[in-house]
CSV table of C-alpha atoms in Angstrom, one decimal:
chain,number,residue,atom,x,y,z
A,235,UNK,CA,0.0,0.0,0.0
A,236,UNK,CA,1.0,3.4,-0.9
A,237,UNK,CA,2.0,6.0,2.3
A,238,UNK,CA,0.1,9.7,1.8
A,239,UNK,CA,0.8,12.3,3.2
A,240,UNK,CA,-1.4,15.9,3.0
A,241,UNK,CA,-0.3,19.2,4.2
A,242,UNK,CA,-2.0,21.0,6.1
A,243,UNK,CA,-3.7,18.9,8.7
A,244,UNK,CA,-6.3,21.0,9.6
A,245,UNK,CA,-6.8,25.0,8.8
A,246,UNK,CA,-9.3,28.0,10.2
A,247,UNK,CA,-9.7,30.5,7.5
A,248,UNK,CA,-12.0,33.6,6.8
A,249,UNK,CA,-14.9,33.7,4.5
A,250,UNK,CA,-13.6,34.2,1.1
A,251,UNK,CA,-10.0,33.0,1.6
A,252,UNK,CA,-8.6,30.3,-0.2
A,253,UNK,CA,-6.9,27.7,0.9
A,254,UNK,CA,-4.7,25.1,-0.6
A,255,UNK,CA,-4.6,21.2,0.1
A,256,UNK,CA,-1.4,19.4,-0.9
A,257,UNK,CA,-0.9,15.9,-1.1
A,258,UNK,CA,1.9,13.5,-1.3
A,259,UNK,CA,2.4,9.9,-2.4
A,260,UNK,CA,5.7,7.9,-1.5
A,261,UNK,CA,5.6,6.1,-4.8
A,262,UNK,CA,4.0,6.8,-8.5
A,263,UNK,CA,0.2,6.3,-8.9
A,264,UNK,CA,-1.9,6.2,-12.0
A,265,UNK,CA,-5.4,7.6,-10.0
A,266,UNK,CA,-5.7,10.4,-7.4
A,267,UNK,CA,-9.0,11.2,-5.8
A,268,UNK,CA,-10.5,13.7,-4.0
A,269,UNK,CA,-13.1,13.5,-1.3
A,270,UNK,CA,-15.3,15.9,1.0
A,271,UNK,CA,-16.4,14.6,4.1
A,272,UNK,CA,-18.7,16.5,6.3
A,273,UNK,CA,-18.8,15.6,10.4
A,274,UNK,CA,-20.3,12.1,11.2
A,275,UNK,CA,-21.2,11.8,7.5
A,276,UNK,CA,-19.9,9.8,4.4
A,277,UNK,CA,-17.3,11.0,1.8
A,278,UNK,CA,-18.3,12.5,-1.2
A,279,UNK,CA,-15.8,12.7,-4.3
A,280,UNK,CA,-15.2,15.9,-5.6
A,281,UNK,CA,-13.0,15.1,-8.6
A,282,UNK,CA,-10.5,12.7,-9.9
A,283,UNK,CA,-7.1,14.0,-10.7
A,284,UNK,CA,-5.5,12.6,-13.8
A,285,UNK,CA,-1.3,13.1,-14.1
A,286,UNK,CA,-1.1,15.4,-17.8
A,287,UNK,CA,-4.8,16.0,-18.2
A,288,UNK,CA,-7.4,18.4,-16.8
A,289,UNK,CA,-9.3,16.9,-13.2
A,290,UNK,CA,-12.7,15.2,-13.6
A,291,UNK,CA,-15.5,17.1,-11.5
A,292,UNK,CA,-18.4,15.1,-10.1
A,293,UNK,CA,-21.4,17.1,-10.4
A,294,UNK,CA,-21.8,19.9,-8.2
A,295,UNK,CA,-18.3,20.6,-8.0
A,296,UNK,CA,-16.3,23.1,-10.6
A,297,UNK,CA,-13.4,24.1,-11.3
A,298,UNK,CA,-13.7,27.7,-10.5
A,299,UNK,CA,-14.7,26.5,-6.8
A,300,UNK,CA,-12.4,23.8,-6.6
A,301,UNK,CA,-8.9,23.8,-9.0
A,302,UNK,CA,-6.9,20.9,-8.7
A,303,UNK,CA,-3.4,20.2,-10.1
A,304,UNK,CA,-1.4,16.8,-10.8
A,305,UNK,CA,2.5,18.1,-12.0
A,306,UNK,CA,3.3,14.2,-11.4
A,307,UNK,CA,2.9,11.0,-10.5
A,308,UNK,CA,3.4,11.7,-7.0
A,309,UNK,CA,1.6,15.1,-6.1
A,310,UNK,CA,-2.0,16.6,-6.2
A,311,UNK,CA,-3.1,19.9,-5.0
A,312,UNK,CA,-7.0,20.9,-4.3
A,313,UNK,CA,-7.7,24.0,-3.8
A,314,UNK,CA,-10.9,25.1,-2.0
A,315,UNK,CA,-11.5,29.0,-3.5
A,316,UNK,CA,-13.7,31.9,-2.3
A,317,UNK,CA,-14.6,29.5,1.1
A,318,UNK,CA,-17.6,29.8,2.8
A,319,UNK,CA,-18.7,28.2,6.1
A,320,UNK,CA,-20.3,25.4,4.0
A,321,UNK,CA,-17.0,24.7,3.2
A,322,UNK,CA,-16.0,23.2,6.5
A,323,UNK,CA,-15.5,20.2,6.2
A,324,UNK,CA,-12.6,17.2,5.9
A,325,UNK,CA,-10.5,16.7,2.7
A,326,UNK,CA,-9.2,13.6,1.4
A,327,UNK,CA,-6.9,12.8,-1.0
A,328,UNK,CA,-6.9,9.0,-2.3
A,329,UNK,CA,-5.0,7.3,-4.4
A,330,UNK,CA,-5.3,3.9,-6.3
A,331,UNK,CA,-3.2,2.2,-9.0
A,332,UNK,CA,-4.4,0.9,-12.0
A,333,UNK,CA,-2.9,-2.8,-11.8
A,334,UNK,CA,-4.5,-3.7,-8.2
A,335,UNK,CA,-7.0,-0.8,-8.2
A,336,UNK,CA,-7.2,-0.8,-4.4
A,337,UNK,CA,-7.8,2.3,-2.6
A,338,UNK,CA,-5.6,4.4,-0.3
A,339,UNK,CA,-6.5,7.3,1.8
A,340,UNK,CA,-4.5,10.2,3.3
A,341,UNK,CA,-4.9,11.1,6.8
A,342,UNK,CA,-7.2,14.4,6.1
A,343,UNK,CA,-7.8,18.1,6.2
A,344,UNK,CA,-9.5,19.1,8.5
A,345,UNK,CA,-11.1,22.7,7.3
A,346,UNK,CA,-12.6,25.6,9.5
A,347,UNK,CA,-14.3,28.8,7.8
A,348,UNK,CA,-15.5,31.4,9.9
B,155,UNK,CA,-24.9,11.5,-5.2
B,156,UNK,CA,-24.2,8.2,-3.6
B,157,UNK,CA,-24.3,5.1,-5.4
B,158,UNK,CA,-24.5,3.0,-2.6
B,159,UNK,CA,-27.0,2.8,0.7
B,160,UNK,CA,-25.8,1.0,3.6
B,161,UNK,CA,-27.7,-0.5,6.5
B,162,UNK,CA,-28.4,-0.7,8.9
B,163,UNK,CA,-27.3,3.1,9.6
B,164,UNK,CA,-25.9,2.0,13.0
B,165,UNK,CA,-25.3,-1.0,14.9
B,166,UNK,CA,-25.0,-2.3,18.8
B,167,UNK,CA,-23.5,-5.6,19.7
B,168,UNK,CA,-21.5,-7.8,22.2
B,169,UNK,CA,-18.1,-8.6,21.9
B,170,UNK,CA,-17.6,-11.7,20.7
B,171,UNK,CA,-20.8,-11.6,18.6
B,172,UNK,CA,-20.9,-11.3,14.5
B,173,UNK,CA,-21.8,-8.3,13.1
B,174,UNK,CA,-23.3,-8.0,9.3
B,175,UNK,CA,-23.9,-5.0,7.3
B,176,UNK,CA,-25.2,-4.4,3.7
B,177,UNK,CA,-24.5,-2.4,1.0
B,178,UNK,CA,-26.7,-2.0,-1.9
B,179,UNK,CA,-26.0,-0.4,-5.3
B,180,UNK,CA,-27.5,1.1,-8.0
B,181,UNK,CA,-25.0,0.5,-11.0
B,182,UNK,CA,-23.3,-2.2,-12.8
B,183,UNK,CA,-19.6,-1.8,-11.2
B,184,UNK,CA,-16.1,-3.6,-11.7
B,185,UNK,CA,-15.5,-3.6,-8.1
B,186,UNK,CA,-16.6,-3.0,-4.6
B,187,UNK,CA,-14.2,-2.0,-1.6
B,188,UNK,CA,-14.7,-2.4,2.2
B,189,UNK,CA,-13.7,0.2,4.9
B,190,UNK,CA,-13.6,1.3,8.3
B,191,UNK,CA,-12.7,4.3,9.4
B,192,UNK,CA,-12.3,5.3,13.4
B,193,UNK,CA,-13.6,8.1,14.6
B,194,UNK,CA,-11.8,11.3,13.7
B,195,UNK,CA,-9.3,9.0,11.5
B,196,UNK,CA,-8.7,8.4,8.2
B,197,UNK,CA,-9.9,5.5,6.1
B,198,UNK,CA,-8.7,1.9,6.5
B,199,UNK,CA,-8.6,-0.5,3.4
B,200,UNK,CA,-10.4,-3.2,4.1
B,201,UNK,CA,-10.8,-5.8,1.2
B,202,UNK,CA,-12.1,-5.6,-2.6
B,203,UNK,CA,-14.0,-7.9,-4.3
B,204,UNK,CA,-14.0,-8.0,-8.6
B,205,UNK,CA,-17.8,-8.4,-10.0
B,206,UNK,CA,-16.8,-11.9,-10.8
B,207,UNK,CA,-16.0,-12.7,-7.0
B,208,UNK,CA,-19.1,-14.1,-4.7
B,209,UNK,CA,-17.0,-14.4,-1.2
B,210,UNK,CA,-13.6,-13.1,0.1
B,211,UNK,CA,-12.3,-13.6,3.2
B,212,UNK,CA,-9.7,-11.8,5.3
B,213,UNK,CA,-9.3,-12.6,8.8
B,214,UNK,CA,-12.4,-12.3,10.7
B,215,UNK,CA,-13.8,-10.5,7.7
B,216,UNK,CA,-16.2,-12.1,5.3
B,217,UNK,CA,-17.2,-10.3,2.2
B,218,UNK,CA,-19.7,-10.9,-0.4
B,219,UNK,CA,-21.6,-10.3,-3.7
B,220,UNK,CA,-24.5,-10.2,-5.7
B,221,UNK,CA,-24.5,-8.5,-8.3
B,222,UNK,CA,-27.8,-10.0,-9.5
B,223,UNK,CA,-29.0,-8.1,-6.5
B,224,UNK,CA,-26.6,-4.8,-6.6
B,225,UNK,CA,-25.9,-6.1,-3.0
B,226,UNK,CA,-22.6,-6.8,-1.1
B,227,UNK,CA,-22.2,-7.8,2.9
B,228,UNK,CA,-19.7,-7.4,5.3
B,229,UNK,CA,-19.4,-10.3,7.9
B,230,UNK,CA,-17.0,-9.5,11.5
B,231,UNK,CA,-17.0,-13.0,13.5
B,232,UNK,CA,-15.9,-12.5,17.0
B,233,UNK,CA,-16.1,-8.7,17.2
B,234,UNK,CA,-13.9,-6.9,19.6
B,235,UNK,CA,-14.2,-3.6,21.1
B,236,UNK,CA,-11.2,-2.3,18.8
B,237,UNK,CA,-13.5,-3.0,15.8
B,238,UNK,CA,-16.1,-0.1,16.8
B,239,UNK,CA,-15.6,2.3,13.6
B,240,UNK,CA,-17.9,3.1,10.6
B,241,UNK,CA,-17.7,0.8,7.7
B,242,UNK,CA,-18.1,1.8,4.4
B,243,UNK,CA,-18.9,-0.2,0.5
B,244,UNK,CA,-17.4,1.9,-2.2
B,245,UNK,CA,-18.2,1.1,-5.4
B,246,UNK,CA,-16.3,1.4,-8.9
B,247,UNK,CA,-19.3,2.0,-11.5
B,248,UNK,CA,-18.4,0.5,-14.6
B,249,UNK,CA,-18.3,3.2,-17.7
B,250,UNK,CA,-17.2,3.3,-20.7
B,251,UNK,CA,-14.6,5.7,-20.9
B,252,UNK,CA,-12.1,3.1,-19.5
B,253,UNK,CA,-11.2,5.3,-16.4
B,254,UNK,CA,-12.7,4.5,-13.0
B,255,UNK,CA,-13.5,6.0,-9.3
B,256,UNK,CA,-15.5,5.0,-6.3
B,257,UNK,CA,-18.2,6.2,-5.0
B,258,UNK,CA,-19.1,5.9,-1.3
B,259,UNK,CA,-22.1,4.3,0.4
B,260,UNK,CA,-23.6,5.9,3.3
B,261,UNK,CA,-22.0,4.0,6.0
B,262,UNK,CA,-22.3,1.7,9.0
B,263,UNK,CA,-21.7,2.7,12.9
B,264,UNK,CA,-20.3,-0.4,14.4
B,265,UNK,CA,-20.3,-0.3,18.5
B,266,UNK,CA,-19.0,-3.5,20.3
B,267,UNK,CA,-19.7,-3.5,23.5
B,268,UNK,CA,-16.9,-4.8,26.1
């Protein structure tokens, strides 16, 4: 299994800051995920982050709202724009490879807006 | 939206008893994953099952499918306290475009009582 790492562990921002979400993987994968998950509540993905192509929304996500980069095989960034307290929430980077297609998860961002 | 509906939503037994919880989906997939995830931690691997797999075992778990029914089911024999988490199905929808991701089901909250 891969080891992830993400960067910050937990923020408190200000309404209509932006913050950004890095995450690191100790070995090349093909797929990196990302997931919102609200307090006592189940993950929801908000895009899937392809190394040399534009990120895949789910709907009710965008771009604008949410840009994401993938410079490598390694590294993702998400970055949550223009926050609002709805935007609270944990982050999640995952990653999977497309041999075993397992899923791995980094530990989290935890995100505050006031 | 969630592809896949867990129950029951929550869950109280005694240690040493089994505990079983569904997951039901909506969509062909390839796959379906297992996980747990402690509270205020990030997300274990559990197992993950192909759509031409019926059973998989690891440990004290017990996984199967249907996908005649769009149904999966986690089995814990001899629970312990240290298994008190929620659980998670995550399927892998199948498409057409040849990529993949996982969506989440709703979850299960697993107390063992000592």
């Amino acid at each position: 299994s891969a080891v992830i790492s993400q960067k910050p562990s937990r923020d408190i921002c200000q309404r209509g800051t932006s913050l950004t979400i890095q995450c690191q993987v100790d070995s090349q994968v093909t797929m990196m995920f990302w997931y919102r998950q609200q307090p006592g509540q189940s993950l929801t993905l908000i895009a899937t982050a392809n190394q040399g192509s534009e990120a895949t929304y789910e709907s009710g996500f965008v771009i604008d709202k949410f840009p994401i980069s993938r410079p490598n095989l390694t590294f993702s960034t998400l970055t949550v724009s223009n926050m609002s307290p709805e935007d609270s929430s944990i982050y999640l980077c995952s990653v999977s490879g497309r041999m075993t297609y397992e899923q791995y998860f980094g530990p989290g961002t935890r995100l505050t807006v006031t | 939206s969630q592809q896949g509906e867990e129950d029951p939503q929550a869950l109280s037994i005694q240690e040493g008893e089994n505990a079983t919880m569904n997951c039901s989906y909506k969509t062909s997939i390839n796959n379906l994953q297992w996980y747990r995830q402690n509270s205020g931690r990030g997300l274990v691997h559990l197992i993950l099952i192909r759509s031409n797999e019926r059973e998989k075992h690891s440990g004290r778990l017990r996984v199967t499918l249907d996908t005649s029914k769009k149904s999966s089911s986690l089995l814990i024999t001899a629970s312990r306290a240290a298994d008190t988490a929620s659980y998670f199905c995550a399927t892998d929808p199948r498409t057409t475009s040849g990529t993949y991701k996982y969506i989440f089901g709703t979850g299960t909250r697993l107390k063992v009582l000592a």
